Amino acid sequence: MFDILNQYGVSDVHLKNDPTSGLQAVIAIHDTTLGPAVGGCRLIRYTNQEDALIDAARLARGMTYKAALAGLPAGGGKAVILSPPEPFERAALFRSFGDFIDSLNGRYVTALDSGTNLDDMDIVASRTRHVSSSTLLGDCSLPTARGIFSGIQVVYGQQMGHGNLQGARVAIQGLGHVGMNLARLLHQAGAQLIVSDIDTTRADQARERFNAQVVPPEHIYAQPCDIFAPCGLGGVINETTIDLLRCPIIAGAANNQLADESLAEVLQDRGMLYIPDFAINAGGLIYALMKYRNADDTEIEQRLSQIPTTITALLHHASRNRTSPWHSALKMAEAKLQGAGKIPVSPAADAPTNSVLAMAQ
């Protein structure tokens, strides 16, 4: 366990086992230099408990970098709930999860993520105030999609000399709330869409609404396109799929898109411009955190408008230092953490001493 925490520089991990509700949850807190650890809660099936811990640790680290790059007063954390066997009482599960979060006294603030919805967050909010997604606060999928869209315009503009997406071919993998909103924005901008989703109903909706070409999920990687936008779960770019890609730009919503971070250099060597997820998909975090802090719409819009500025700075940093956007994004985030008094732990470095809190009944 400690090897995993050291690998990702995680500060502490909290575990909860509640046999009554069926809750088995992991909360990983990566860093709180800039503020409380903020990150979504996933409810998915994991092959084993170690996979759940690795997922939480990687995602928590990404949230630290995402918040730092976006200039937000927050650190990085993530919660994962191991989906219990069916049937289970969902309300009881999330009441227990809310109590778990509340026991951390604001050190971690949760939000939506894969497998959870606003109704779940409303139940959590009935047990703790440390939640940044709810029906009252609103859905953060559109701000996420807007941020990605504006970032894509910047990246495409650098490659093509203009940010006009009319006629650009974009392959979208995953049509959840963010992926579907991104498809709508790209369609309105005149892009030609190629889409895939394991849910054929969603794929059919994209075909009808946006005149999208639908392909089977296993075929999306090999589609000739200008931009490949992974918008589902992470780890989709691996040693097998990387050889299938036929695109100059990779920019999407999914967290931890690279199965192995060394693939960032492979993409760079092959002339593919990979924009790290924690740089381009910060819109949801910005919206959720600012709503949680009672910011007004003007401040939220101002912060969202900084995403293309961040992407521009990232591309300039990478070009100036002759490195990949992945490493430039890490360096830029770490510089902000250093400026706040934190000596960060990069993925390849040793991490500080970690503390693991024992499983609580």
Short mmCIF file of C-alpha atoms in Angstrom, two decimals:
data_model
loop_
_atom_site.label_atom_id
_atom_site.label_comp_id
_atom_site.label_asym_id
_atom_site.label_seq_id
_atom_site.Cartn_x
_atom_site.Cartn_y
_atom_site.Cartn_z
CA MET A 1 0.00 0.00 0.00
CA PHE A 2 2.72 2.49 0.94
CA ASP A 3 4.47 1.88 -2.38
CA ILE A 4 1.32 3.10 -4.15
CA LEU A 5 1.10 6.19 -1.95
CA ASN A 6 4.77 6.98 -2.48
CA GLN A 7 4.42 6.54 -6.24
CA TYR A 8 1.72 9.20 -6.45
CA GLY A 9 2.87 11.42 -3.57
CA VAL A 10 -0.36 10.96 -1.61
CA SER A 11 -0.42 12.58 1.81
CA ASP A 12 -3.01 10.38 3.48
CA VAL A 13 -5.68 7.79 2.74
CA HIS A 14 -8.91 7.22 4.63
CA LEU A 15 -10.86 3.98 4.41
CA LYS A 16 -14.44 3.25 5.41
CA ASN A 17 -16.13 -0.12 5.77
CA ASP A 18 -19.82 -0.07 6.71
CA PRO A 19 -21.39 -3.54 6.49
CA THR A 20 -24.85 -2.15 7.26
CA SER A 21 -25.05 0.00 4.11
CA GLY A 22 -22.51 -1.93 2.06
CA LEU A 23 -20.21 1.07 1.82
CA GLN A 24 -16.56 0.33 1.10
CA ALA A 25 -14.87 3.60 0.23
CA VAL A 26 -11.42 5.08 -0.20
CA ILE A 27 -10.64 8.80 0.10
CA ALA A 28 -7.15 9.77 -1.05
CA ILE A 29 -5.82 13.21 -0.14
CA HIS A 30 -2.83 14.23 -2.22
CA ASP A 31 -2.10 17.79 -1.10
CA THR A 32 -3.75 20.63 0.83
CA THR A 33 -1.14 23.37 0.38
CA LEU A 34 -3.51 25.67 -1.53
CA GLY A 35 -6.72 24.68 0.26
CA PRO A 36 -8.92 21.71 1.15
CA ALA A 37 -8.65 18.62 -1.02
CA VAL A 38 -11.40 18.75 -3.64
CA GLY A 39 -12.35 15.95 -6.00
CA GLY A 40 -15.23 13.85 -7.20
CA CYS A 41 -16.60 10.54 -5.96
CA ARG A 42 -16.62 7.51 -8.25
CA LEU A 43 -18.96 4.55 -7.85
CA ILE A 44 -17.72 1.82 -10.17
CA ARG A 45 -16.76 -1.84 -10.09
CA TYR A 46 -13.07 -2.47 -9.48
CA THR A 47 -11.31 -5.74 -10.13
CA ASN A 48 -9.78 -5.59 -6.65
CA GLN A 49 -9.15 -3.22 -3.77
CA GLU A 50 -5.66 -2.34 -4.95
CA ASP A 51 -7.06 -1.06 -8.25
CA ALA A 52 -9.46 1.15 -6.29
CA LEU A 53 -6.60 2.60 -4.24
CA ILE A 54 -4.47 3.24 -7.33
CA ASP A 55 -7.39 4.96 -9.05
CA ALA A 56 -8.02 7.19 -6.04
CA ALA A 57 -4.32 8.05 -5.68
CA ARG A 58 -3.78 8.91 -9.36
CA LEU A 59 -6.96 10.96 -9.54
CA ALA A 60 -6.17 12.83 -6.32
CA ARG A 61 -2.77 13.84 -7.66
CA GLY A 62 -4.37 15.03 -10.87
CA MET A 63 -6.80 17.17 -8.88
CA THR A 64 -3.91 18.87 -7.08
CA TYR A 65 -2.34 19.81 -10.39
CA LYS A 66 -5.68 20.79 -11.90
CA ALA A 67 -6.46 23.18 -9.04
CA ALA A 68 -2.95 24.64 -9.08
CA LEU A 69 -2.93 25.29 -12.83
CA ALA A 70 -6.37 26.91 -12.60
CA GLY A 71 -5.23 29.15 -9.74
CA LEU A 72 -7.86 27.79 -7.36
CA PRO A 73 -7.71 27.82 -3.55
CA ALA A 74 -7.90 24.05 -3.34
CA GLY A 75 -5.81 20.92 -3.14
CA GLY A 76 -6.36 17.50 -4.62
CA GLY A 77 -8.38 14.58 -3.35
CA LYS A 78 -10.57 11.80 -4.69
CA ALA A 79 -13.08 9.31 -3.37
CA VAL A 80 -13.89 5.93 -4.84
CA ILE A 81 -16.71 3.67 -3.71
CA LEU A 82 -16.43 0.00 -4.58
CA SER A 83 -19.80 -0.77 -6.10
CA PRO A 84 -21.51 -3.34 -3.86
CA PRO A 85 -23.30 -6.40 -5.24
CA GLU A 86 -26.85 -5.81 -6.43
CA PRO A 87 -29.29 -5.20 -4.97
CA PHE A 88 -28.25 -2.48 -2.52
CA GLU A 89 -29.98 0.57 -1.06
CA ARG A 90 -28.38 3.53 -2.81
CA ALA A 91 -29.71 6.13 -0.37
CA ALA A 92 -28.27 4.27 2.63
CA LEU A 93 -24.92 3.94 0.85
CA PHE A 94 -24.64 7.68 0.25
CA ARG A 95 -25.88 8.60 3.71
CA SER A 96 -23.01 6.55 5.09
CA PHE A 97 -20.62 8.14 2.60
CA GLY A 98 -21.78 11.60 3.69
CA ASP A 99 -21.06 10.73 7.32
CA PHE A 100 -17.63 9.47 6.26
CA ILE A 101 -16.83 12.79 4.58
CA ASP A 102 -18.13 14.77 7.53
CA SER A 103 -15.77 12.89 9.84
CA LEU A 104 -12.83 14.50 7.99
CA ASN A 105 -13.93 17.99 9.15
CA GLY A 106 -13.60 19.75 5.79
CA ARG A 107 -10.23 18.32 4.82
CA TYR A 108 -11.92 16.76 1.76
CA VAL A 109 -14.78 18.20 -0.32
CA THR A 110 -16.56 15.77 -2.63
CA ALA A 111 -18.38 16.19 -5.94
CA LEU A 112 -19.84 14.26 -8.88
CA ASP A 113 -17.83 11.74 -10.86
CA SER A 114 -18.35 8.53 -12.81
CA GLY A 115 -21.24 6.47 -11.51
CA THR A 116 -22.72 9.16 -9.28
CA ASN A 117 -25.45 11.73 -9.93
CA LEU A 118 -26.96 14.87 -8.43
CA ASP A 119 -29.52 12.85 -6.45
CA ASP A 120 -26.63 10.99 -4.78
CA MET A 121 -24.93 14.28 -3.97
CA ASP A 122 -28.16 15.65 -2.49
CA ILE A 123 -28.16 12.70 -0.06
CA VAL A 124 -24.51 13.38 0.79
CA ALA A 125 -25.36 17.06 1.32
CA SER A 126 -28.01 16.05 3.86
CA ARG A 127 -25.20 14.59 6.03
CA THR A 128 -22.36 17.05 5.45
CA ARG A 129 -21.76 20.53 4.08
CA HIS A 130 -18.51 19.44 2.46
CA VAL A 131 -19.96 18.68 -0.97
CA SER A 132 -19.64 20.88 -4.05
CA SER A 133 -22.22 19.19 -6.29
CA SER A 134 -25.95 19.12 -5.65
CA THR A 135 -29.24 19.96 -7.33
CA LEU A 136 -29.04 23.37 -5.65
CA LEU A 137 -25.53 24.08 -6.94
CA GLY A 138 -26.22 22.74 -10.43
CA ASP A 139 -24.60 20.42 -12.97
CA CYS A 140 -20.93 21.05 -13.72
CA SER A 141 -20.83 19.05 -16.97
CA LEU A 142 -21.53 22.04 -19.22
CA PRO A 143 -18.77 24.23 -17.69
CA THR A 144 -16.42 21.26 -18.10
CA ALA A 145 -17.36 20.90 -21.76
CA ARG A 146 -17.08 24.66 -22.34
CA GLY A 147 -13.56 24.68 -20.93
CA ILE A 148 -12.49 21.76 -23.11
CA PHE A 149 -14.04 23.36 -26.17
CA SER A 150 -12.20 26.64 -25.59
CA GLY A 151 -8.96 24.74 -25.04
CA ILE A 152 -9.44 22.77 -28.25
CA GLN A 153 -9.90 26.05 -30.13
CA VAL A 154 -6.51 27.22 -28.83
CA VAL A 155 -4.71 23.98 -29.68
CA TYR A 156 -6.31 23.67 -33.10
CA GLY A 157 -5.47 27.31 -33.74
CA GLN A 158 -1.80 26.68 -33.07
CA GLN A 159 -1.74 23.68 -35.38
CA MET A 160 -3.80 25.21 -38.21
CA GLY A 161 -3.06 28.90 -37.83
CA HIS A 162 -6.66 29.68 -36.88
CA GLY A 163 -9.15 28.50 -34.25
CA ASN A 164 -12.06 28.06 -36.66
CA LEU A 165 -13.30 24.50 -36.19
CA GLN A 166 -15.52 24.54 -39.29
CA GLY A 167 -14.90 21.24 -41.04
CA ALA A 168 -12.52 19.89 -38.39
CA ARG A 169 -12.90 16.15 -37.81
CA VAL A 170 -13.25 15.32 -34.11
CA ALA A 171 -13.51 11.78 -32.73
CA ILE A 172 -15.27 11.75 -29.35
CA GLN A 173 -14.92 8.66 -27.18
CA GLY A 174 -17.69 8.58 -24.57
CA LEU A 175 -20.98 10.46 -24.64
CA GLY A 176 -21.81 11.01 -21.00
CA HIS A 177 -22.91 14.43 -19.81
CA VAL A 178 -19.58 16.09 -20.65
CA GLY A 179 -19.00 14.23 -23.91
CA MET A 180 -22.50 15.01 -25.19
CA ASN A 181 -22.20 18.69 -24.27
CA LEU A 182 -18.82 18.85 -25.99
CA ALA A 183 -20.33 17.22 -29.09
CA ARG A 184 -23.05 19.88 -29.15
CA LEU A 185 -20.54 22.74 -28.88
CA LEU A 186 -18.33 21.26 -31.60
CA HIS A 187 -21.32 20.66 -33.87
CA GLN A 188 -22.42 24.28 -33.42
CA ALA A 189 -18.90 25.33 -34.42
CA GLY A 190 -19.17 23.34 -37.66
CA ALA A 191 -16.99 20.37 -36.75
CA GLN A 192 -17.58 16.93 -38.27
CA LEU A 193 -18.08 14.40 -35.48
CA ILE A 194 -17.18 10.74 -35.18
CA VAL A 195 -18.48 9.25 -31.93
CA SER A 196 -18.57 6.05 -29.94
CA ASP A 197 -20.13 4.94 -26.68
CA ILE A 198 -20.86 1.59 -25.10
CA ASP A 199 -24.41 2.90 -24.67
CA THR A 200 -25.85 2.69 -28.20
CA THR A 201 -28.75 4.95 -27.22
CA ARG A 202 -26.36 7.83 -26.56
CA ALA A 203 -24.52 7.18 -29.80
CA ASP A 204 -27.82 7.23 -31.70
CA GLN A 205 -28.75 10.52 -30.02
CA ALA A 206 -25.49 12.09 -31.22
CA ARG A 207 -26.16 10.84 -34.74
CA GLU A 208 -29.65 12.35 -34.76
CA ARG A 209 -28.77 15.64 -33.03
CA PHE A 210 -25.36 16.38 -34.53
CA ASN A 211 -25.23 14.31 -37.73
CA ALA A 212 -22.38 12.37 -36.13
CA GLN A 213 -20.82 9.28 -37.64
CA VAL A 214 -21.16 6.43 -35.13
CA VAL A 215 -18.50 3.74 -34.91
CA PRO A 216 -18.10 0.79 -32.52
CA PRO A 217 -16.10 1.64 -29.38
CA GLU A 218 -13.17 -0.55 -30.44
CA HIS A 219 -12.90 1.33 -33.76
CA ILE A 220 -12.81 4.90 -32.46
CA TYR A 221 -9.01 4.98 -32.04
CA ALA A 222 -8.25 4.27 -35.70
CA GLN A 223 -10.49 6.98 -37.14
CA PRO A 224 -8.58 9.55 -39.22
CA CYS A 225 -9.32 12.86 -37.52
CA ASP A 226 -7.89 16.20 -36.49
CA ILE A 227 -8.68 15.79 -32.80
CA PHE A 228 -9.20 12.71 -30.64
CA ALA A 229 -11.25 13.59 -27.54
CA PRO A 230 -11.37 10.87 -24.85
CA CYS A 231 -14.40 11.67 -22.69
CA GLY A 232 -15.03 8.43 -20.80
CA LEU A 233 -12.95 6.64 -18.20
CA GLY A 234 -9.17 6.87 -18.00
CA GLY A 235 -6.35 4.65 -19.20
CA VAL A 236 -7.65 4.50 -22.77
CA ILE A 237 -4.33 5.38 -24.38
CA ASN A 238 -2.15 2.36 -23.76
CA GLU A 239 0.60 0.43 -25.53
CA THR A 240 -1.95 -1.12 -27.88
CA THR A 241 -4.27 1.78 -28.68
CA ILE A 242 -1.46 4.31 -29.12
CA ASP A 243 -0.43 2.53 -32.33
CA LEU A 244 -3.96 2.88 -33.72
CA LEU A 245 -4.27 6.65 -33.30
CA ARG A 246 -4.41 8.68 -36.52
CA CYS A 247 -4.66 12.24 -35.20
CA PRO A 248 -2.34 15.20 -34.57
CA ILE A 249 -4.17 16.39 -31.40
CA ILE A 250 -5.47 14.59 -28.30
CA ALA A 251 -7.61 16.71 -26.00
CA GLY A 252 -10.58 15.50 -23.99
CA ALA A 253 -12.45 15.28 -20.72
CA ALA A 254 -11.36 11.90 -19.33
CA ASN A 255 -9.08 11.94 -16.31
CA ASN A 256 -5.81 9.98 -16.47
CA GLN A 257 -6.11 9.26 -20.18
CA LEU A 258 -2.66 7.69 -20.34
CA ALA A 259 -2.42 4.14 -18.97
CA ASP A 260 1.26 4.86 -18.41
CA GLU A 261 2.61 8.39 -18.12
CA SER A 262 5.70 7.50 -20.17
CA LEU A 263 3.37 7.39 -23.18
CA ALA A 264 3.32 11.21 -23.13
CA GLU A 265 6.86 11.14 -24.54
CA VAL A 266 5.90 8.51 -27.13
CA LEU A 267 3.10 10.77 -28.36
CA GLN A 268 5.50 13.72 -28.41
CA ASP A 269 8.06 11.76 -30.45
CA ARG A 270 5.33 10.81 -32.92
CA GLY A 271 4.31 14.41 -33.43
CA MET A 272 0.99 14.11 -31.60
CA LEU A 273 0.05 17.04 -29.40
CA TYR A 274 -1.37 15.61 -26.17
CA ILE A 275 -2.99 18.16 -23.84
CA PRO A 276 -3.04 16.83 -20.27
CA ASP A 277 -6.52 16.33 -18.88
CA PHE A 278 -5.77 18.30 -15.71
CA ALA A 279 -4.97 21.34 -17.85
CA ILE A 280 -7.97 21.32 -20.18
CA ASN A 281 -10.85 19.83 -18.15
CA ALA A 282 -10.71 22.19 -15.17
CA GLY A 283 -14.08 23.81 -15.95
CA GLY A 284 -16.03 21.42 -13.76
CA LEU A 285 -13.71 21.92 -10.79
CA ILE A 286 -13.83 25.70 -11.24
CA TYR A 287 -17.62 25.73 -11.35
CA ALA A 288 -18.12 23.31 -8.44
CA LEU A 289 -15.57 24.94 -6.14
CA MET A 290 -16.72 28.46 -6.84
CA LYS A 291 -20.36 27.49 -6.25
CA TYR A 292 -19.30 25.82 -3.00
CA ARG A 293 -17.58 29.07 -1.99
CA ASN A 294 -20.70 31.10 -2.91
CA ALA A 295 -18.98 32.95 -5.76
CA ASP A 296 -21.20 34.90 -8.13
CA ASP A 297 -21.63 34.10 -11.82
CA THR A 298 -19.29 36.90 -12.88
CA GLU A 299 -16.36 35.43 -10.94
CA ILE A 300 -17.13 31.93 -12.21
CA GLU A 301 -17.18 33.13 -15.83
CA GLN A 302 -13.95 35.06 -15.31
CA ARG A 303 -12.19 31.94 -14.02
CA LEU A 304 -13.60 29.76 -16.79
CA SER A 305 -12.32 32.26 -19.35
CA GLN A 306 -8.76 31.65 -18.09
CA ILE A 307 -8.68 28.06 -19.37
CA PRO A 308 -7.62 29.00 -22.94
CA THR A 309 -5.04 31.38 -21.43
CA THR A 310 -3.63 28.49 -19.39
CA ILE A 311 -3.50 26.25 -22.46
CA THR A 312 -1.73 28.99 -24.45
CA ALA A 313 0.85 29.41 -21.66
CA LEU A 314 1.30 25.64 -21.50
CA LEU A 315 1.98 25.38 -25.24
CA HIS A 316 4.45 28.26 -25.09
CA HIS A 317 6.23 26.67 -22.11
CA ALA A 318 6.49 23.34 -23.94
CA SER A 319 7.81 24.98 -27.10
CA ARG A 320 10.28 27.18 -25.24
CA ASN A 321 11.65 24.27 -23.18
CA ARG A 322 11.41 21.69 -25.97
CA THR A 323 9.42 19.31 -23.85
CA SER A 324 6.00 17.70 -24.01
CA PRO A 325 2.88 19.56 -22.87
CA TRP A 326 2.53 16.85 -20.20
CA HIS A 327 5.83 17.72 -18.55
CA SER A 328 5.27 21.43 -19.02
CA ALA A 329 1.90 21.15 -17.27
CA LEU A 330 3.54 19.33 -14.36
CA LYS A 331 6.29 21.95 -14.10
CA MET A 332 3.81 24.83 -14.19
CA ALA A 333 1.62 23.27 -11.50
CA GLU A 334 4.59 22.41 -9.31
CA ALA A 335 5.88 25.98 -9.61
CA LYS A 336 2.59 27.25 -8.19
CA LEU A 337 2.78 24.78 -5.32
CA GLN A 338 6.38 25.77 -4.63
CA GLY A 339 5.33 29.41 -4.60
CA ALA A 340 2.84 28.52 -1.87
CA GLY A 341 5.53 26.84 0.21
CA LYS A 342 5.04 23.25 -0.92
CA ILE A 343 7.92 21.24 -2.34
CA PRO A 344 5.96 19.04 -4.73
CA VAL A 345 6.54 15.41 -5.55
CA SER A 346 6.68 14.72 -9.26
CA PRO A 347 5.55 11.31 -10.53
CA ALA A 348 9.09 9.95 -10.70
CA ALA A 349 10.28 11.32 -7.38
CA ASP A 350 10.05 9.95 -3.87
CA ALA A 351 7.09 11.12 -1.84
CA PRO A 352 7.03 12.44 1.73
CA THR A 353 6.10 10.24 4.64
CA ASN A 354 2.50 9.10 4.32
CA SER A 355 -0.13 8.33 6.91
CA VAL A 356 -2.82 5.75 6.38
CA LEU A 357 -5.82 5.81 8.68
CA ALA A 358 -7.04 2.38 9.69
CA MET A 359 -10.30 1.08 8.34
CA ALA A 360 -13.19 2.32 10.45
CA GLN A 361 -16.43 0.50 11.10
#
